[in-house]
PDB file of C-alpha atoms and ligand atoms in Angstrom:
ATOM      1  CA  UNK A 260     -55.596 -47.479   5.674  1.00  0.00           C
ATOM      2  CA  UNK A 261     -58.168 -49.813   6.702  1.00  0.00           C
ATOM      3  CA  UNK A 262     -60.876 -48.825   9.435  1.00  0.00           C
ATOM      4  CA  UNK A 263     -59.280 -51.113  11.867  1.00  0.00           C
ATOM      5  CA  UNK A 264     -55.871 -49.492  11.436  1.00  0.00           C
ATOM      6  CA  UNK A 265     -56.994 -46.059  11.319  1.00  0.00           C
ATOM      7  CA  UNK A 266     -58.858 -46.645  14.428  1.00  0.00           C
ATOM      8  CA  UNK A 267     -55.802 -48.119  16.093  1.00  0.00           C
ATOM      9  CA  UNK A 268     -53.584 -45.142  14.783  1.00  0.00           C
ATOM     10  CA  UNK A 269     -56.277 -42.810  16.418  1.00  0.00           C
ATOM     11  CA  UNK A 270     -55.854 -44.505  19.809  1.00  0.00           C
ATOM     12  CA  UNK A 271     -52.103 -44.465  19.691  1.00  0.00           C
ATOM     13  CA  UNK A 272     -52.278 -40.738  18.889  1.00  0.00           C
ATOM     14  CA  UNK A 273     -54.789 -39.911  21.503  1.00  0.00           C
ATOM     15  CA  UNK A 274     -52.675 -41.953  23.982  1.00  0.00           C
ATOM     16  CA  UNK A 275     -49.586 -39.670  23.079  1.00  0.00           C
ATOM     17  CA  UNK A 276     -51.383 -36.382  23.295  1.00  0.00           C
ATOM     18  CA  UNK A 277     -52.369 -37.576  26.993  1.00  0.00           C
ATOM     19  CA  UNK A 278     -48.897 -38.100  27.741  1.00  0.00           C
ATOM     20  CA  UNK A 279     -47.917 -34.655  26.661  1.00  0.00           C
ATOM     21  CA  UNK A 280     -50.875 -33.129  28.586  1.00  0.00           C
ATOM     22  CA  UNK A 281     -49.493 -34.864  31.411  1.00  0.00           C
ATOM     23  CA  UNK A 282     -46.103 -33.608  31.185  1.00  0.00           C
ATOM     24  CA  UNK A 283     -47.092 -30.004  30.763  1.00  0.00           C
ATOM     25  CA  UNK A 284     -49.769 -30.290  33.684  1.00  0.00           C
ATOM     26  CA  UNK A 285     -46.904 -31.420  35.974  1.00  0.00           C
ATOM     27  CA  UNK A 286     -44.378 -28.877  35.055  1.00  0.00           C
ATOM     28  CA  UNK A 287     -44.689 -24.934  35.194  1.00  0.00           C
ATOM     29  CA  UNK A 288     -42.129 -23.770  32.801  1.00  0.00           C
ATOM     30  CA  UNK A 289     -40.960 -19.973  33.199  1.00  0.00           C
ATOM     31  CA  UNK A 290     -40.876 -17.467  31.548  1.00  0.00           C
ATOM     32  CA  UNK A 291     -44.207 -17.632  29.738  1.00  0.00           C
ATOM     33  CA  UNK A 292     -42.729 -17.525  26.448  1.00  0.00           C
ATOM     34  CA  UNK A 293     -40.671 -20.474  26.653  1.00  0.00           C
ATOM     35  CA  UNK A 294     -43.509 -22.324  27.564  1.00  0.00           C
ATOM     36  CA  UNK A 295     -45.435 -21.111  24.890  1.00  0.00           C
ATOM     37  CA  UNK A 296     -42.789 -21.411  22.193  1.00  0.00           C
ATOM     38  CA  UNK A 297     -42.276 -25.212  23.199  1.00  0.00           C
ATOM     39  CA  UNK A 298     -45.965 -25.843  23.163  1.00  0.00           C
ATOM     40  CA  UNK A 299     -46.490 -24.000  19.813  1.00  0.00           C
ATOM     41  CA  UNK A 300     -44.301 -26.607  18.003  1.00  0.00           C
ATOM     42  CA  UNK A 301     -44.818 -29.730  20.455  1.00  0.00           C
ATOM     43  CA  UNK A 302     -48.634 -29.666  20.600  1.00  0.00           C
ATOM     44  CA  UNK A 303     -49.576 -28.234  17.065  1.00  0.00           C
ATOM     45  CA  UNK A 304     -50.242 -30.842  14.133  1.00  0.00           C
ATOM     46  CA  UNK A 305     -47.391 -33.437  13.877  1.00  0.00           C
ATOM     47  CA  UNK A 306     -48.506 -36.793  12.640  1.00  0.00           C
ATOM     48  CA  UNK A 307     -46.675 -38.389  15.910  1.00  0.00           C
ATOM     49  CA  UNK A 308     -45.112 -41.052  13.643  1.00  0.00           C
ATOM     50  CA  UNK A 309     -42.433 -41.739  15.991  1.00  0.00           C
ATOM     51  CA  UNK A 310     -44.777 -42.461  19.113  1.00  0.00           C
ATOM     52  CA  UNK A 311     -47.089 -44.342  16.937  1.00  0.00           C
ATOM     53  CA  UNK A 312     -44.428 -46.508  16.003  1.00  0.00           C
ATOM     54  CA  UNK A 313     -42.959 -46.864  19.492  1.00  0.00           C
ATOM     55  CA  UNK A 314     -46.390 -47.842  20.761  1.00  0.00           C
ATOM     56  CA  UNK A 315     -47.253 -50.180  18.016  1.00  0.00           C
ATOM     57  CA  UNK A 316     -44.404 -52.148  18.492  1.00  0.00           C
ATOM     58  CA  UNK A 317     -44.593 -52.477  22.114  1.00  0.00           C
ATOM     59  CA  UNK A 318     -48.195 -53.736  21.870  1.00  0.00           C
ATOM     60  CA  UNK A 319     -46.792 -55.973  19.010  1.00  0.00           C
ATOM     61  CA  UNK A 320     -44.190 -57.705  21.559  1.00  0.00           C
ATOM     62  CA  UNK A 321     -47.136 -58.087  23.874  1.00  0.00           C
ATOM     63  CA  UNK A 322     -46.209 -55.160  25.959  1.00  0.00           C
ATOM     64  CA  UNK A 323     -48.053 -51.845  27.080  1.00  0.00           C
ATOM     65  CA  UNK A 324     -48.042 -48.343  25.812  1.00  0.00           C
ATOM     66  CA  UNK A 325     -47.415 -47.140  29.251  1.00  0.00           C
ATOM     67  CA  UNK A 326     -44.087 -49.051  29.320  1.00  0.00           C
ATOM     68  CA  UNK A 327     -42.526 -46.751  26.784  1.00  0.00           C
ATOM     69  CA  UNK A 328     -44.734 -43.656  27.139  1.00  0.00           C
ATOM     70  CA  UNK A 329     -41.973 -41.534  28.614  1.00  0.00           C
ATOM     71  CA  UNK A 330     -39.498 -42.708  26.134  1.00  0.00           C
ATOM     72  CA  UNK A 331     -41.952 -41.806  23.449  1.00  0.00           C
ATOM     73  CA  UNK A 332     -42.148 -38.370  24.865  1.00  0.00           C
ATOM     74  CA  UNK A 333     -38.445 -37.972  24.814  1.00  0.00           C
ATOM     75  CA  UNK A 334     -38.171 -38.992  21.197  1.00  0.00           C
ATOM     76  CA  UNK A 335     -40.952 -36.936  19.831  1.00  0.00           C
ATOM     77  CA  UNK A 336     -39.347 -33.853  21.928  1.00  0.00           C
ATOM     78  CA  UNK A 337     -36.066 -34.388  20.177  1.00  0.00           C
ATOM     79  CA  UNK A 338     -37.830 -34.696  16.767  1.00  0.00           C
ATOM     80  CA  UNK A 339     -39.693 -31.451  17.392  1.00  0.00           C
ATOM     81  CA  UNK A 340     -36.582 -29.399  18.359  1.00  0.00           C
ATOM     82  CA  UNK A 341     -35.014 -30.658  15.331  1.00  0.00           C
ATOM     83  CA  UNK A 342     -37.869 -29.096  13.164  1.00  0.00           C
ATOM     84  CA  UNK A 343     -37.806 -25.787  14.898  1.00  0.00           C
ATOM     85  CA  UNK A 344     -33.644 -25.571  14.285  1.00  0.00           C
ATOM     86  CA  UNK A 345     -34.110 -26.776  10.861  1.00  0.00           C
ATOM     87  CA  UNK A 346     -36.717 -24.069  10.239  1.00  0.00           C
ATOM     88  CA  UNK A 347     -34.316 -21.335  11.230  1.00  0.00           C
ATOM     89  CA  UNK A 348     -32.735 -18.860   8.373  1.00  0.00           C
ATOM     90  CA  UNK A 349     -29.175 -20.497   9.316  1.00  0.00           C
ATOM     91  CA  UNK A 350     -30.501 -23.995   8.241  1.00  0.00           C
ATOM     92  CA  UNK A 351     -33.622 -24.820   5.841  1.00  0.00           C
ATOM     93  CA  UNK A 352     -34.885 -21.324   6.361  1.00  0.00           C
ATOM     94  CA  UNK A 353     -38.609 -22.018   5.992  1.00  0.00           C
ATOM     95  CA  UNK A 354     -41.672 -19.995   7.034  1.00  0.00           C
ATOM     96  CA  UNK A 355     -44.054 -22.564   7.422  1.00  0.00           C
ATOM     97  CA  UNK A 356     -44.191 -25.930   9.372  1.00  0.00           C
ATOM     98  CA  UNK A 357     -47.349 -27.995   9.334  1.00  0.00           C
ATOM     99  CA  UNK A 358     -49.545 -25.260   7.702  1.00  0.00           C
ATOM    100  CA  UNK A 359     -48.383 -22.818  10.385  1.00  0.00           C
ATOM    101  CA  UNK A 360     -45.924 -20.248  10.773  1.00  0.00           C
ATOM    102  CA  UNK A 361     -42.420 -21.742  11.531  1.00  0.00           C
ATOM    103  CA  UNK A 362     -41.560 -21.209  15.443  1.00  0.00           C
ATOM    104  CA  UNK A 363     -39.023 -18.369  14.731  1.00  0.00           C
ATOM    105  CA  UNK A 364     -41.501 -16.482  12.449  1.00  0.00           C
ATOM    106  CA  UNK A 365     -43.788 -16.312  15.686  1.00  0.00           C
ATOM    107  CA  UNK A 366     -41.412 -16.165  18.620  1.00  0.00           C
ATOM    108  CA  UNK A 367     -38.030 -14.450  17.073  1.00  0.00           C
ATOM    109  CA  UNK A 368     -34.862 -16.528  16.078  1.00  0.00           C
ATOM    110  CA  UNK A 369     -33.369 -16.560  19.632  1.00  0.00           C
ATOM    111  CA  UNK A 370     -36.674 -17.669  21.427  1.00  0.00           C
ATOM    112  CA  UNK A 371     -36.860 -20.364  18.802  1.00  0.00           C
ATOM    113  CA  UNK A 372     -33.393 -21.321  19.357  1.00  0.00           C
ATOM    114  CA  UNK A 373     -33.845 -21.642  22.956  1.00  0.00           C
ATOM    115  CA  UNK A 374     -37.415 -23.562  22.801  1.00  0.00           C
ATOM    116  CA  UNK A 375     -35.453 -26.427  20.833  1.00  0.00           C
ATOM    117  CA  UNK A 376     -32.823 -26.373  23.272  1.00  0.00           C
ATOM    118  CA  UNK A 377     -35.386 -26.746  26.268  1.00  0.00           C
ATOM    119  CA  UNK A 378     -36.944 -29.532  24.382  1.00  0.00           C
ATOM    120  CA  UNK A 379     -33.429 -31.362  23.799  1.00  0.00           C
ATOM    121  CA  UNK A 380     -32.620 -30.844  27.598  1.00  0.00           C
ATOM    122  CA  UNK A 381     -36.060 -32.083  28.532  1.00  0.00           C
ATOM    123  CA  UNK A 382     -35.856 -35.190  26.584  1.00  0.00           C
ATOM    124  CA  UNK A 383     -32.183 -35.933  28.073  1.00  0.00           C
ATOM    125  CA  UNK A 384     -33.662 -35.501  31.419  1.00  0.00           C
ATOM    126  CA  UNK A 385     -36.831 -37.849  30.781  1.00  0.00           C
ATOM    127  CA  UNK A 386     -34.365 -40.290  29.356  1.00  0.00           C
ATOM    128  CA  UNK A 387     -32.378 -40.168  32.649  1.00  0.00           C
ATOM    129  CA  UNK A 388     -35.312 -40.551  34.729  1.00  0.00           C
ATOM    130  CA  UNK A 389     -36.434 -43.471  32.908  1.00  0.00           C
ATOM    131  CA  UNK A 390     -32.729 -45.109  33.388  1.00  0.00           C
ATOM    132  CA  UNK A 391     -33.769 -45.499  37.201  1.00  0.00           C
ATOM    133  CA  UNK A 392     -36.262 -48.192  35.970  1.00  0.00           C
ATOM    134  CA  UNK A 393     -33.259 -50.488  35.308  1.00  0.00           C
ATOM    135  CA  UNK A 394     -30.612 -51.942  32.763  1.00  0.00           C
ATOM    136  CA  UNK A 395     -32.807 -52.311  29.976  1.00  0.00           C
ATOM    137  CA  UNK A 396     -34.456 -48.705  30.250  1.00  0.00           C
ATOM    138  CA  UNK A 397     -30.826 -47.630  30.245  1.00  0.00           C
ATOM    139  CA  UNK A 398     -29.892 -49.360  27.184  1.00  0.00           C
ATOM    140  CA  UNK A 399     -33.154 -47.976  25.301  1.00  0.00           C
ATOM    141  CA  UNK A 400     -32.168 -44.261  26.562  1.00  0.00           C
ATOM    142  CA  UNK A 401     -28.751 -44.750  25.366  1.00  0.00           C
ATOM    143  CA  UNK A 402     -30.016 -45.619  21.829  1.00  0.00           C
ATOM    144  CA  UNK A 403     -32.373 -42.839  21.547  1.00  0.00           C
ATOM    145  CA  UNK A 404     -29.401 -40.277  22.591  1.00  0.00           C
ATOM    146  CA  UNK A 405     -26.938 -42.074  20.164  1.00  0.00           C
ATOM    147  CA  UNK A 406     -29.325 -42.101  17.218  1.00  0.00           C
ATOM    148  CA  UNK A 407     -30.250 -38.293  17.726  1.00  0.00           C
ATOM    149  CA  UNK A 408     -26.708 -37.035  18.093  1.00  0.00           C
ATOM    150  CA  UNK A 409     -23.301 -37.156  16.612  1.00  0.00           C
ATOM    151  CA  UNK A 410     -23.953 -40.747  15.530  1.00  0.00           C
ATOM    152  CA  UNK A 411     -27.360 -39.930  13.957  1.00  0.00           C
ATOM    153  CA  UNK A 412     -29.617 -36.988  13.567  1.00  0.00           C
ATOM    154  CA  UNK A 413     -27.199 -34.529  14.047  1.00  0.00           C
ATOM    155  CA  UNK A 414     -24.251 -35.844  11.929  1.00  0.00           C
ATOM    156  CA  UNK A 415     -27.070 -36.322   8.818  1.00  0.00           C
ATOM    157  CA  UNK A 416     -28.053 -32.811   9.129  1.00  0.00           C
ATOM    158  CA  UNK A 417     -24.499 -31.606   9.181  1.00  0.00           C
ATOM    159  CA  UNK A 418     -23.809 -33.455   6.161  1.00  0.00           C
ATOM    160  CA  UNK A 419     -27.065 -32.439   4.627  1.00  0.00           C
ATOM    161  CA  UNK A 420     -26.003 -28.704   5.067  1.00  0.00           C
ATOM    162  CA  UNK A 421     -22.463 -29.263   4.028  1.00  0.00           C
ATOM    163  CA  UNK A 422     -23.372 -30.606   0.422  1.00  0.00           C
ATOM    164  CA  UNK A 423     -26.163 -28.116   0.079  1.00  0.00           C
ATOM    165  CA  UNK A 424     -25.034 -26.391  -3.226  1.00  0.00           C
ATOM    166  CA  UNK A 425     -22.139 -29.082  -3.816  1.00  0.00           C
ATOM    167  CA  UNK A 426     -24.450 -31.563  -5.550  1.00  0.00           C
ATOM    168  CA  UNK A 427     -21.746 -32.086  -8.346  1.00  0.00           C
ATOM    169  CA  UNK A 428     -19.155 -33.073  -5.884  1.00  0.00           C
ATOM    170  CA  UNK A 429     -21.361 -35.706  -3.973  1.00  0.00           C
ATOM    171  CA  UNK A 430     -23.370 -38.556  -4.738  1.00  0.00           C
ATOM    172  CA  UNK A 431     -25.215 -41.916  -3.797  1.00  0.00           C
ATOM    173  CA  UNK A 432     -22.845 -42.728  -0.848  1.00  0.00           C
ATOM    174  CA  UNK A 433     -23.309 -39.302   0.602  1.00  0.00           C
ATOM    175  CA  UNK A 434     -26.899 -39.019  -0.035  1.00  0.00           C
ATOM    176  CA  UNK A 435     -27.552 -42.385   1.730  1.00  0.00           C
ATOM    177  CA  UNK A 436     -25.515 -41.212   4.764  1.00  0.00           C
ATOM    178  CA  UNK A 437     -27.422 -38.071   5.046  1.00  0.00           C
ATOM    179  CA  UNK A 438     -31.198 -40.178   4.761  1.00  0.00           C
ATOM    180  CA  UNK A 439     -29.858 -42.980   7.271  1.00  0.00           C
ATOM    181  CA  UNK A 440     -28.693 -40.420   9.747  1.00  0.00           C
ATOM    182  CA  UNK A 441     -30.962 -37.487   9.601  1.00  0.00           C
ATOM    183  CA  UNK A 442     -34.040 -39.565   9.059  1.00  0.00           C
ATOM    184  CA  UNK A 443     -33.855 -43.203   9.537  1.00  0.00           C
ATOM    185  CA  UNK A 444     -32.101 -43.639  12.807  1.00  0.00           C
ATOM    186  CA  UNK A 445     -34.812 -41.459  14.778  1.00  0.00           C
ATOM    187  CA  UNK A 446     -37.237 -44.099  13.036  1.00  0.00           C
ATOM    188  CA  UNK A 447     -34.943 -47.140  13.975  1.00  0.00           C
ATOM    189  CA  UNK A 448     -35.084 -45.639  17.630  1.00  0.00           C
ATOM    190  CA  UNK A 449     -39.039 -45.682  17.563  1.00  0.00           C
ATOM    191  CA  UNK A 450     -39.331 -49.319  16.773  1.00  0.00           C
ATOM    192  CA  UNK A 451     -36.122 -50.512  18.729  1.00  0.00           C
ATOM    193  CA  UNK A 452     -36.908 -49.076  22.077  1.00  0.00           C
ATOM    194  CA  UNK A 453     -39.449 -51.552  23.039  1.00  0.00           C
ATOM    195  CA  UNK A 454     -37.678 -54.536  21.820  1.00  0.00           C
ATOM    196  CA  UNK A 455     -34.744 -52.895  24.210  1.00  0.00           C
ATOM    197  CA  UNK A 456     -36.634 -52.375  27.052  1.00  0.00           C
ATOM    198  CA  UNK A 457     -38.507 -55.814  26.791  1.00  0.00           C
ATOM    199  CA  UNK A 458     -34.967 -57.457  26.699  1.00  0.00           C
ATOM    200  CA  UNK A 459     -36.193 -59.407  23.675  1.00  0.00           C
ATOM    201  CA  UNK A 460     -34.211 -61.872  21.480  1.00  0.00           C
ATOM    202  CA  UNK A 461     -31.192 -60.121  19.673  1.00  0.00           C
ATOM    203  CA  UNK A 462     -32.496 -61.464  16.371  1.00  0.00           C
ATOM    204  CA  UNK A 463     -35.789 -59.535  16.779  1.00  0.00           C
ATOM    205  CA  UNK A 464     -33.794 -56.418  17.701  1.00  0.00           C
ATOM    206  CA  UNK A 465     -31.709 -56.735  14.513  1.00  0.00           C
ATOM    207  CA  UNK A 466     -34.944 -57.480  12.365  1.00  0.00           C
ATOM    208  CA  UNK A 467     -36.845 -54.470  13.810  1.00  0.00           C
ATOM    209  CA  UNK A 468     -33.846 -52.221  13.240  1.00  0.00           C
ATOM    210  CA  UNK A 469     -33.758 -53.575   9.630  1.00  0.00           C
ATOM    211  CA  UNK A 470     -37.268 -52.470   9.389  1.00  0.00           C
ATOM    212  CA  UNK A 471     -36.834 -49.037  10.844  1.00  0.00           C
ATOM    213  CA  UNK A 472     -33.986 -48.326   8.536  1.00  0.00           C
ATOM    214  CA  UNK A 473     -35.969 -49.181   5.421  1.00  0.00           C
ATOM    215  CA  UNK A 474     -38.817 -47.323   6.762  1.00  0.00           C
ATOM    216  CA  UNK A 475     -36.675 -44.310   7.192  1.00  0.00           C
ATOM    217  CA  UNK A 476     -35.489 -44.634   3.718  1.00  0.00           C
ATOM    218  CA  UNK A 477     -39.036 -45.048   2.478  1.00  0.00           C
ATOM    219  CA  UNK A 478     -40.096 -41.753   4.750  1.00  0.00           C
ATOM    220  CA  UNK A 479     -37.558 -39.891   3.165  1.00  0.00           C
ATOM    221  CA  UNK A 480     -37.853 -40.641  -0.414  1.00  0.00           C
ATOM    222  CA  UNK A 481     -41.366 -39.934  -0.215  1.00  0.00           C
ATOM    223  CA  UNK A 482     -40.737 -36.673   1.528  1.00  0.00           C
ATOM    224  CA  UNK A 483     -38.321 -35.832  -1.313  1.00  0.00           C
ATOM    225  CA  UNK A 484     -40.830 -36.830  -3.935  1.00  0.00           C
ATOM    226  CA  UNK A 485     -43.487 -34.420  -2.121  1.00  0.00           C
ATOM    227  CA  UNK A 486     -41.127 -31.688  -2.255  1.00  0.00           C
ATOM    228  CA  UNK A 487     -41.562 -31.921  -6.060  1.00  0.00           C
ATOM    229  CA  UNK A 488     -45.154 -32.928  -6.552  1.00  0.00           C
ATOM    230  CA  UNK A 489     -46.816 -32.162  -3.019  1.00  0.00           C
ATOM    231  CA  UNK A 490     -49.366 -29.921  -2.276  1.00  0.00           C
ATOM    232  CA  UNK A 491     -48.545 -27.036   0.515  1.00  0.00           C
ATOM    233  CA  UNK A 492     -52.094 -26.967   1.663  1.00  0.00           C
ATOM    234  CA  UNK A 493     -52.042 -30.786   2.595  1.00  0.00           C
ATOM    235  CA  UNK A 494     -48.126 -30.904   3.663  1.00  0.00           C
ATOM    236  CA  UNK A 495     -47.859 -27.474   5.416  1.00  0.00           C
ATOM    237  CA  UNK A 496     -44.598 -26.444   4.464  1.00  0.00           C
ATOM    238  CA  UNK A 497     -42.987 -24.634   1.344  1.00  0.00           C
ATOM    239  CA  UNK A 498     -42.573 -27.088  -1.900  1.00  0.00           C
ATOM    240  CA  UNK A 499     -39.623 -26.882  -4.398  1.00  0.00           C
ATOM    241  CA  UNK A 500     -37.006 -25.935  -1.816  1.00  0.00           C
ATOM    242  CA  UNK A 501     -34.668 -29.132  -2.322  1.00  0.00           C
ATOM    243  CA  UNK A 502     -34.266 -27.969  -6.038  1.00  0.00           C
ATOM    244  CA  UNK A 503     -33.955 -24.435  -5.021  1.00  0.00           C
ATOM    245  CA  UNK A 504     -31.436 -24.873  -2.625  1.00  0.00           C
ATOM    246  CA  UNK A 505     -29.403 -27.414  -4.506  1.00  0.00           C
ATOM    247  CA  UNK A 506     -29.789 -30.167  -1.995  1.00  0.00           C
ATOM    248  CA  UNK A 507     -28.428 -33.521  -2.323  1.00  0.00           C
ATOM    249  CA  UNK A 508     -32.020 -35.100  -2.519  1.00  0.00           C
ATOM    250  CA  UNK A 509     -33.052 -38.611  -3.817  1.00  0.00           C
ATOM    251  CA  UNK A 510     -34.744 -36.951  -6.742  1.00  0.00           C
ATOM    252  CA  UNK A 511     -31.908 -34.725  -7.684  1.00  0.00           C
ATOM    253  CA  UNK A 512     -29.574 -38.057  -8.023  1.00  0.00           C
ATOM    254  CA  UNK A 513     -32.113 -40.568  -9.451  1.00  0.00           C
ATOM    255  CA  UNK A 514     -35.128 -38.504 -10.869  1.00  0.00           C
ATOM    256  CA  UNK A 515     -38.658 -38.770  -9.688  1.00  0.00           C
ATOM    257  CA  UNK A 516     -39.867 -41.871 -11.583  1.00  0.00           C
ATOM    258  CA  UNK A 517     -36.827 -44.014 -10.357  1.00  0.00           C
ATOM    259  CA  UNK A 518     -37.519 -42.581  -6.660  1.00  0.00           C
ATOM    260  CA  UNK A 519     -41.291 -43.898  -6.957  1.00  0.00           C
ATOM    261  CA  UNK A 520     -39.959 -47.370  -7.996  1.00  0.00           C
ATOM    262  CA  UNK A 521     -37.436 -47.068  -5.204  1.00  0.00           C
ATOM    263  CA  UNK A 522     -40.187 -46.104  -2.504  1.00  0.00           C
ATOM    264  CA  UNK A 523     -41.894 -49.164  -3.745  1.00  0.00           C
ATOM    265  CA  UNK A 524     -39.051 -51.522  -3.245  1.00  0.00           C
ATOM    266  CA  UNK A 525     -38.280 -50.029   0.420  1.00  0.00           C
ATOM    267  CA  UNK A 526     -41.999 -50.586   1.105  1.00  0.00           C
ATOM    268  CA  UNK A 527     -41.838 -54.180  -0.004  1.00  0.00           C
ATOM    269  CA  UNK A 528     -38.544 -54.715   1.902  1.00  0.00           C
ATOM    270  CA  UNK A 529     -40.455 -53.366   5.143  1.00  0.00           C
ATOM    271  CA  UNK A 530     -43.201 -55.580   4.464  1.00  0.00           C
ATOM    272  CA  UNK A 531     -41.210 -58.652   3.812  1.00  0.00           C
ATOM    273  CA  UNK A 532     -39.305 -58.143   7.204  1.00  0.00           C
ATOM    274  CA  UNK A 533     -42.548 -57.745   9.326  1.00  0.00           C
ATOM    275  CA  UNK A 534     -43.852 -61.106   7.768  1.00  0.00           C
ATOM    276  CA  UNK A 535     -40.544 -62.614   9.097  1.00  0.00           C
ATOM    277  CA  UNK A 536     -41.360 -61.521  12.528  1.00  0.00           C
ATOM    278  CA  UNK A 537     -42.941 -63.871  14.779  1.00  0.00           C
ATOM    279  CA  UNK A 538     -45.731 -61.399  15.644  1.00  0.00           C
ATOM    280  CA  UNK A 539     -49.154 -60.095  14.476  1.00  0.00           C
ATOM    281  CA  UNK A 540     -47.818 -56.920  12.301  1.00  0.00           C
ATOM    282  CA  UNK A 541     -50.930 -56.092  10.588  1.00  0.00           C
ATOM    283  CA  UNK A 542     -51.082 -52.275  12.023  1.00  0.00           C
ATOM    284  CA  UNK A 543     -47.081 -51.815  11.171  1.00  0.00           C
ATOM    285  CA  UNK A 544     -47.773 -53.209   7.457  1.00  0.00           C
ATOM    286  CA  UNK A 545     -50.752 -50.891   7.048  1.00  0.00           C
ATOM    287  CA  UNK A 546     -48.893 -48.059   8.396  1.00  0.00           C
ATOM    288  CA  UNK A 547     -45.953 -48.731   5.817  1.00  0.00           C
ATOM    289  CA  UNK A 548     -48.071 -48.885   3.143  1.00  0.00           C
ATOM    290  CA  UNK A 549     -49.782 -45.329   4.232  1.00  0.00           C
ATOM    291  CA  UNK A 550     -46.147 -43.834   4.545  1.00  0.00           C
ATOM    292  CA  UNK A 551     -45.745 -45.123   1.003  1.00  0.00           C
ATOM    293  CA  UNK A 552     -48.757 -43.502  -0.447  1.00  0.00           C
ATOM    294  CA  UNK A 553     -48.686 -40.183   1.972  1.00  0.00           C
ATOM    295  CA  UNK A 554     -49.593 -36.588   0.812  1.00  0.00           C
ATOM    296  CA  UNK A 555     -48.522 -35.118   4.238  1.00  0.00           C
TER     297      UNK A 555
HETATM  298  C1  LIG B 606     -31.459 -29.470  13.416  1.00  0.00           C
HETATM  299  C2  LIG B 606     -30.050 -31.250  14.210  1.00  0.00           C
HETATM  300  C3  LIG B 606     -31.149 -30.897  13.285  1.00  0.00           C
HETATM  301  C4  LIG B 606     -31.760 -31.961  12.413  1.00  0.00           C
HETATM  302  C5  LIG B 606     -33.027 -31.607  11.552  1.00  0.00           C
HETATM  303  C6  LIG B 606     -35.661 -33.116  11.088  1.00  0.00           C
HETATM  304  C7  LIG B 606     -34.571 -32.533  10.328  1.00  0.00           C
HETATM  305  C8  LIG B 606     -33.307 -32.710  10.934  1.00  0.00           C
HETATM  306  C9  LIG B 606     -34.754 -31.686   9.205  1.00  0.00           C
HETATM  307  C10 LIG B 606     -36.071 -31.540   8.664  1.00  0.00           C
HETATM  308  C11 LIG B 606     -36.135 -31.795   7.129  1.00  0.00           C
HETATM  309  C12 LIG B 606     -36.320 -32.915   6.858  1.00  0.00           C
HETATM  310  C13 LIG B 606     -37.028 -33.423   5.585  1.00  0.00           C
HETATM  311  C14 LIG B 606     -35.995 -34.268   7.675  1.00  0.00           C
HETATM  312  C15 LIG B 606     -36.100 -35.699   7.431  1.00  0.00           C
HETATM  313  C16 LIG B 606     -37.759 -36.024   7.320  1.00  0.00           C
HETATM  314  C17 LIG B 606     -38.582 -35.612   8.483  1.00  0.00           C
HETATM  315  C18 LIG B 606     -37.923 -35.750   9.716  1.00  0.00           C
HETATM  316  C19 LIG B 606     -39.614 -34.843   8.077  1.00  0.00           C
HETATM  317  C20 LIG B 606     -40.570 -34.378   9.333  1.00  0.00           C
HETATM  318  O1  LIG B 606     -41.046 -35.360  10.092  1.00  0.00           O
HETATM  319  P1  LIG B 606     -42.422 -35.751   9.993  1.00  0.00           P
HETATM  320  O2  LIG B 606     -43.217 -35.561   8.807  1.00  0.00           O
HETATM  321  O3  LIG B 606     -43.024 -34.323  10.898  1.00  0.00           O
HETATM  322  O4  LIG B 606     -42.779 -37.001  10.897  1.00  0.00           O
HETATM  323  P2  LIG B 606     -44.340 -33.927  11.853  1.00  0.00           P
HETATM  324  O5  LIG B 606     -44.715 -32.466  11.491  1.00  0.00           O
HETATM  325  O6  LIG B 606     -45.536 -35.044  11.184  1.00  0.00           O
HETATM  326  O7  LIG B 606     -43.845 -34.245  13.239  1.00  0.00           O
END
């Protein structure tokens, strides 16, 4: 990433950290263990990809971070709950996340489930409060909730779990369903919430949704590749789990070399879509390239 994009990225991350700090400042969550376990996962080490995408898209459209700040908080809370639950023994069973012990390794499984539940419920509470701002916020909140639930991330996770160990019975269609729902739809939410809030032209909404979808596929393919050739110290989570658990990953289906070529194609598609937009999209282009080249 060039220096300007790096600085822009830092500004967005810092803005999000402030939104998060304000959230915990105004609320006193009891009991202490619930507050601690929510904060443990929400405050520690995430890349903040989804809030960064939301802020960058809002600014690209001529809007302000503050316009979407609370919806970015809701989306990151949903993302965080999904990571806590994904790490549980009943799901991906990972002891590490972001280079630290997973939530359930610190607080126990019961508290980890509840921290995830509380984050999800808080996210919906925030979305509902945002709906008071009017029709476009209602539509944006609806999009976040839909893409996270039975027509999005939860459906993708259910399929992922279902096909684990059954890779012979499933193929490209099932793998694409998993990636689209589990990973891409949350990214689609991040980049379409601002266009929905500003009630922008439908063609722009469609182009940004397509950008988010392709970026989601790029993100997941690089995730699958890092599970093979990544470094635990940079990635902060266990390597080699997809193969060990016979997951229906893109690497399992296509092999690592083809995945590298597919990742290049998804990156180029994203860049092409950004070029079609009538906005200055240098930062989103730099971010796309950094997702392709990421090591963490
Ligand atoms: C439990 C309903 C439910 C869903 C879990 C998030 C998820 C779905 C599974 C995690 C496994 C995985 C590889 C998901 C897809 C990619 C992804 C969401 C990776 C983690 O996102 P990052 O890298 O996380 O943005 P950070 O740590 O930076 O916040």
